[in-house]
PDB file of C-alpha atoms in Angstrom:
ATOM      1  CA  UNK K   1      -8.351  32.690 -31.837  1.00 80.00           C
ATOM      2  CA  UNK K   2      -5.712  30.191 -32.981  1.00 82.00           C
ATOM      3  CA  UNK K   3      -3.730  30.736 -29.779  1.00 86.00           C
ATOM      4  CA  UNK K   4      -6.875  30.098 -27.666  1.00 80.00           C
ATOM      5  CA  UNK K   5      -7.455  26.795 -29.473  1.00 81.00           C
ATOM      6  CA  UNK K   6      -3.797  25.810 -28.922  1.00 83.00           C
ATOM      7  CA  UNK K   7      -4.009  26.655 -25.211  1.00 82.00           C
ATOM      8  CA  UNK K   8      -7.289  24.737 -24.797  1.00 80.00           C
ATOM      9  CA  UNK K   9      -5.783  21.772 -26.709  1.00 79.00           C
ATOM     10  CA  UNK K  10      -2.756  21.754 -24.396  1.00 82.00           C
ATOM     11  CA  UNK K  11      -4.958  21.916 -21.283  1.00 84.00           C
ATOM     12  CA  UNK K  12      -7.139  19.035 -22.513  1.00 82.00           C
ATOM     13  CA  UNK K  13      -4.024  17.012 -23.284  1.00 82.00           C
ATOM     14  CA  UNK K  14      -2.575  17.674 -19.817  1.00 83.00           C
ATOM     15  CA  UNK K  15      -5.821  16.687 -18.160  1.00 82.00           C
ATOM     16  CA  UNK K  16      -5.970  13.467 -20.155  1.00 73.00           C
ATOM     17  CA  UNK K  17      -2.396  12.560 -19.222  1.00 71.00           C
ATOM     18  CA  UNK K  18      -3.101  13.376 -15.572  1.00 67.00           C
ATOM     19  CA  UNK K  19      -6.199  11.216 -15.571  1.00 65.00           C
ATOM     20  CA  UNK K  20      -4.345   8.289 -17.135  1.00 61.00           C
ATOM     21  CA  UNK K  21      -1.556   8.585 -14.599  1.00 61.00           C
ATOM     22  CA  UNK K  22      -3.963   8.847 -11.703  1.00 59.00           C
ATOM     23  CA  UNK K  23      -5.891   5.690 -12.691  1.00 58.00           C
ATOM     24  CA  UNK K  24      -2.977   3.572 -13.926  1.00 59.00           C
ATOM     25  CA  UNK K  25      -2.838   0.327 -11.950  1.00 58.00           C
ATOM     26  CA  UNK K  26      -6.008   1.139 -10.050  1.00 60.00           C
ATOM     27  CA  UNK K  27      -8.132  -1.846 -11.056  1.00 72.00           C
ATOM     28  CA  UNK K  28      -5.194  -4.274 -10.914  1.00 76.00           C
ATOM     29  CA  UNK K  29      -4.403  -3.410  -7.299  1.00 74.00           C
ATOM     30  CA  UNK K  30      -8.107  -3.283  -6.325  1.00 76.00           C
ATOM     31  CA  UNK K  31      -8.500  -6.874  -7.608  1.00 81.00           C
ATOM     32  CA  UNK K  32      -5.354  -8.257  -5.945  1.00 82.00           C
ATOM     33  CA  UNK K  33      -5.881 -10.990  -3.359  1.00 85.00           C
ATOM     34  CA  UNK K  34      -4.441 -10.465   0.100  1.00 88.00           C
ATOM     35  CA  UNK K  35      -2.815 -13.763   1.069  1.00 89.00           C
ATOM     36  CA  UNK K  36      -3.037 -14.815   4.653  1.00 88.00           C
ATOM     37  CA  UNK K  37       0.362 -15.461   6.293  1.00 90.00           C
ATOM     38  CA  UNK K  38       0.654 -18.153   8.964  1.00 92.00           C
ATOM     39  CA  UNK K  39       2.378 -16.316  11.801  1.00 93.00           C
ATOM     40  CA  UNK K  40       3.255 -19.603  13.535  1.00 92.00           C
ATOM     41  CA  UNK K  41       5.777 -20.170  10.727  1.00 92.00           C
ATOM     42  CA  UNK K  42       7.550 -16.861  11.204  1.00 93.00           C
ATOM     43  CA  UNK K  43      10.594 -16.564  13.383  1.00 92.00           C
ATOM     44  CA  UNK K  44      11.249 -13.606  15.665  1.00 94.00           C
ATOM     45  CA  UNK K  45      12.823 -10.705  13.784  1.00 95.00           C
ATOM     46  CA  UNK K  46      12.403  -7.502  11.828  1.00 97.00           C
ATOM     47  CA  UNK K  47      11.482  -8.026   8.210  1.00 97.00           C
ATOM     48  CA  UNK K  48      11.245  -5.515   5.365  1.00 96.00           C
ATOM     49  CA  UNK K  49       8.609  -5.481   2.708  1.00 96.00           C
ATOM     50  CA  UNK K  50       7.882  -3.407  -0.363  1.00 95.00           C
ATOM     51  CA  UNK K  51       5.024  -2.857  -2.727  1.00 94.00           C
ATOM     52  CA  UNK K  52       5.297  -0.657  -5.785  1.00 90.00           C
ATOM     53  CA  UNK K  53       2.776  -0.408  -8.587  1.00 84.00           C
ATOM     54  CA  UNK K  54       2.101   2.745 -10.615  1.00 77.00           C
ATOM     55  CA  UNK K  55       1.802   5.603  -8.099  1.00 77.00           C
ATOM     56  CA  UNK K  56       1.422   3.394  -5.004  1.00 84.00           C
ATOM     57  CA  UNK K  57       4.667   2.699  -3.160  1.00 90.00           C
ATOM     58  CA  UNK K  58       5.046   1.414   0.390  1.00 92.00           C
ATOM     59  CA  UNK K  59       8.133   0.254   2.243  1.00 96.00           C
ATOM     60  CA  UNK K  60       7.646  -1.280   5.703  1.00 96.00           C
ATOM     61  CA  UNK K  61       9.490  -2.910   8.546  1.00 97.00           C
ATOM     62  CA  UNK K  62       7.504  -5.540  10.450  1.00 98.00           C
ATOM     63  CA  UNK K  63       8.604  -6.844  13.802  1.00 98.00           C
ATOM     64  CA  UNK K  64       7.504 -10.358  14.808  1.00 97.00           C
ATOM     65  CA  UNK K  65       7.998 -11.704  18.308  1.00 96.00           C
ATOM     66  CA  UNK K  66       6.593 -14.959  19.672  1.00 95.00           C
ATOM     67  CA  UNK K  67       4.710 -15.397  16.375  1.00 94.00           C
ATOM     68  CA  UNK K  68       2.891 -12.129  16.791  1.00 96.00           C
ATOM     69  CA  UNK K  69       3.214  -8.902  14.855  1.00 97.00           C
ATOM     70  CA  UNK K  70       4.398  -6.445  17.449  1.00 98.00           C
ATOM     71  CA  UNK K  71       5.241  -3.395  15.347  1.00 98.00           C
ATOM     72  CA  UNK K  72       4.838  -2.106  11.800  1.00 98.00           C
ATOM     73  CA  UNK K  73       6.798   0.915  10.619  1.00 96.00           C
ATOM     74  CA  UNK K  74       6.198   2.705   7.340  1.00 93.00           C
ATOM     75  CA  UNK K  75       9.714   3.638   6.098  1.00 93.00           C
ATOM     76  CA  UNK K  76       8.830   5.944   3.254  1.00 89.00           C
ATOM     77  CA  UNK K  77       7.584   9.585   3.276  1.00 84.00           C
ATOM     78  CA  UNK K  78       3.853   9.908   2.874  1.00 78.00           C
ATOM     79  CA  UNK K  79       1.463  12.880   2.358  1.00 74.00           C
ATOM     80  CA  UNK K  80      -0.511  13.714   5.491  1.00 74.00           C
ATOM     81  CA  UNK K  81      -3.740  12.043   4.217  1.00 71.00           C
ATOM     82  CA  UNK K  82      -1.906   8.828   3.397  1.00 81.00           C
ATOM     83  CA  UNK K  83      -0.168   8.879   6.813  1.00 84.00           C
ATOM     84  CA  UNK K  84      -3.528   8.733   8.547  1.00 85.00           C
ATOM     85  CA  UNK K  85      -4.640   5.894   6.256  1.00 87.00           C
ATOM     86  CA  UNK K  86      -1.452   3.900   6.970  1.00 90.00           C
ATOM     87  CA  UNK K  87      -1.705   4.546  10.733  1.00 91.00           C
ATOM     88  CA  UNK K  88      -5.288   3.178  10.620  1.00 91.00           C
ATOM     89  CA  UNK K  89      -4.216   0.112   8.621  1.00 93.00           C
ATOM     90  CA  UNK K  90      -1.314  -0.549  11.030  1.00 95.00           C
ATOM     91  CA  UNK K  91      -3.684  -0.395  13.983  1.00 95.00           C
ATOM     92  CA  UNK K  92      -6.123  -2.860  12.375  1.00 95.00           C
ATOM     93  CA  UNK K  93      -3.353  -5.290  11.395  1.00 96.00           C
ATOM     94  CA  UNK K  94      -1.937  -5.248  14.890  1.00 97.00           C
ATOM     95  CA  UNK K  95      -5.358  -5.772  16.470  1.00 96.00           C
ATOM     96  CA  UNK K  96      -6.351  -8.576  14.106  1.00 96.00           C
ATOM     97  CA  UNK K  97      -2.817 -10.079  13.807  1.00 96.00           C
ATOM     98  CA  UNK K  98      -3.538 -10.498  10.126  1.00 95.00           C
ATOM     99  CA  UNK K  99      -2.934  -8.623   6.904  1.00 94.00           C
ATOM    100  CA  UNK K 100      -6.472  -9.479   5.818  1.00 91.00           C
ATOM    101  CA  UNK K 101      -8.270  -6.394   7.173  1.00 93.00           C
ATOM    102  CA  UNK K 102     -11.134  -4.323   5.930  1.00 88.00           C
ATOM    103  CA  UNK K 103      -9.974  -1.504   3.681  1.00 81.00           C
ATOM    104  CA  UNK K 104     -10.297   2.091   4.848  1.00 72.00           C
ATOM    105  CA  UNK K 105     -13.527   3.448   3.320  1.00 71.00           C
ATOM    106  CA  UNK K 106     -12.829   5.372   0.136  1.00 68.00           C
ATOM    107  CA  UNK K 107      -9.217   4.191   0.041  1.00 76.00           C
ATOM    108  CA  UNK K 108      -9.472   0.528  -0.932  1.00 80.00           C
ATOM    109  CA  UNK K 109      -6.509   0.652  -3.345  1.00 84.00           C
ATOM    110  CA  UNK K 110      -4.222   2.536  -1.007  1.00 86.00           C
ATOM    111  CA  UNK K 111      -5.053   0.122   1.813  1.00 90.00           C
ATOM    112  CA  UNK K 112      -4.437  -2.909  -0.386  1.00 91.00           C
ATOM    113  CA  UNK K 113      -1.082  -1.507  -1.521  1.00 90.00           C
ATOM    114  CA  UNK K 114      -0.037  -1.149   2.149  1.00 94.00           C
ATOM    115  CA  UNK K 115      -1.327  -4.601   3.002  1.00 95.00           C
ATOM    116  CA  UNK K 116       0.775  -6.063   0.166  1.00 94.00           C
ATOM    117  CA  UNK K 117       3.912  -4.417   1.549  1.00 96.00           C
ATOM    118  CA  UNK K 118       3.250  -5.952   4.996  1.00 97.00           C
ATOM    119  CA  UNK K 119       2.467  -9.317   3.366  1.00 96.00           C
ATOM    120  CA  UNK K 120       5.797  -9.122   1.497  1.00 96.00           C
ATOM    121  CA  UNK K 121       7.655  -8.509   4.776  1.00 96.00           C
ATOM    122  CA  UNK K 122       5.966 -11.453   6.455  1.00 95.00           C
ATOM    123  CA  UNK K 123       6.757 -13.707   3.485  1.00 92.00           C
ATOM    124  CA  UNK K 124      10.440 -12.780   4.006  1.00 88.00           C
ATOM    125  CA  UNK K 125      10.123 -13.966   7.583  1.00 82.00           C
ATOM    126  CA  UNK K 126       8.580 -17.240   6.507  1.00 77.00           C
ATOM    127  CA  UNK K 127      11.524 -17.958   4.174  1.00 69.00           C
ATOM    128  CA  UNK K 128      14.054 -17.803   7.126  1.00 62.00           C
TER     129      UNK K 128
END
């Protein structure tokens, strides 16, 4: 009986730690503002951007030509589900020519994390 209680206690502890890890940074990212970047102030070039908060990490390369975003590459490995999400976000950003896009339904935080990486890259281009 004592062993069963210890095992149950360990399982509950592991579940609690997993829950805390899974939700860490969630509300902070969800509430982050996406800042519009004026593409007319960005020179032609390839710019790198990064966003990292808790379990969300994105590294991107953004190509700008004639003040238009022509290509966005995700440069870190992603699970298959996240790859589809990122591909969808890339398509929306390229179509709208803006990082301020509607989030993928059910993946608001993941979409925002990706948007912030693209925003970071474009901010690098504005500084040049």
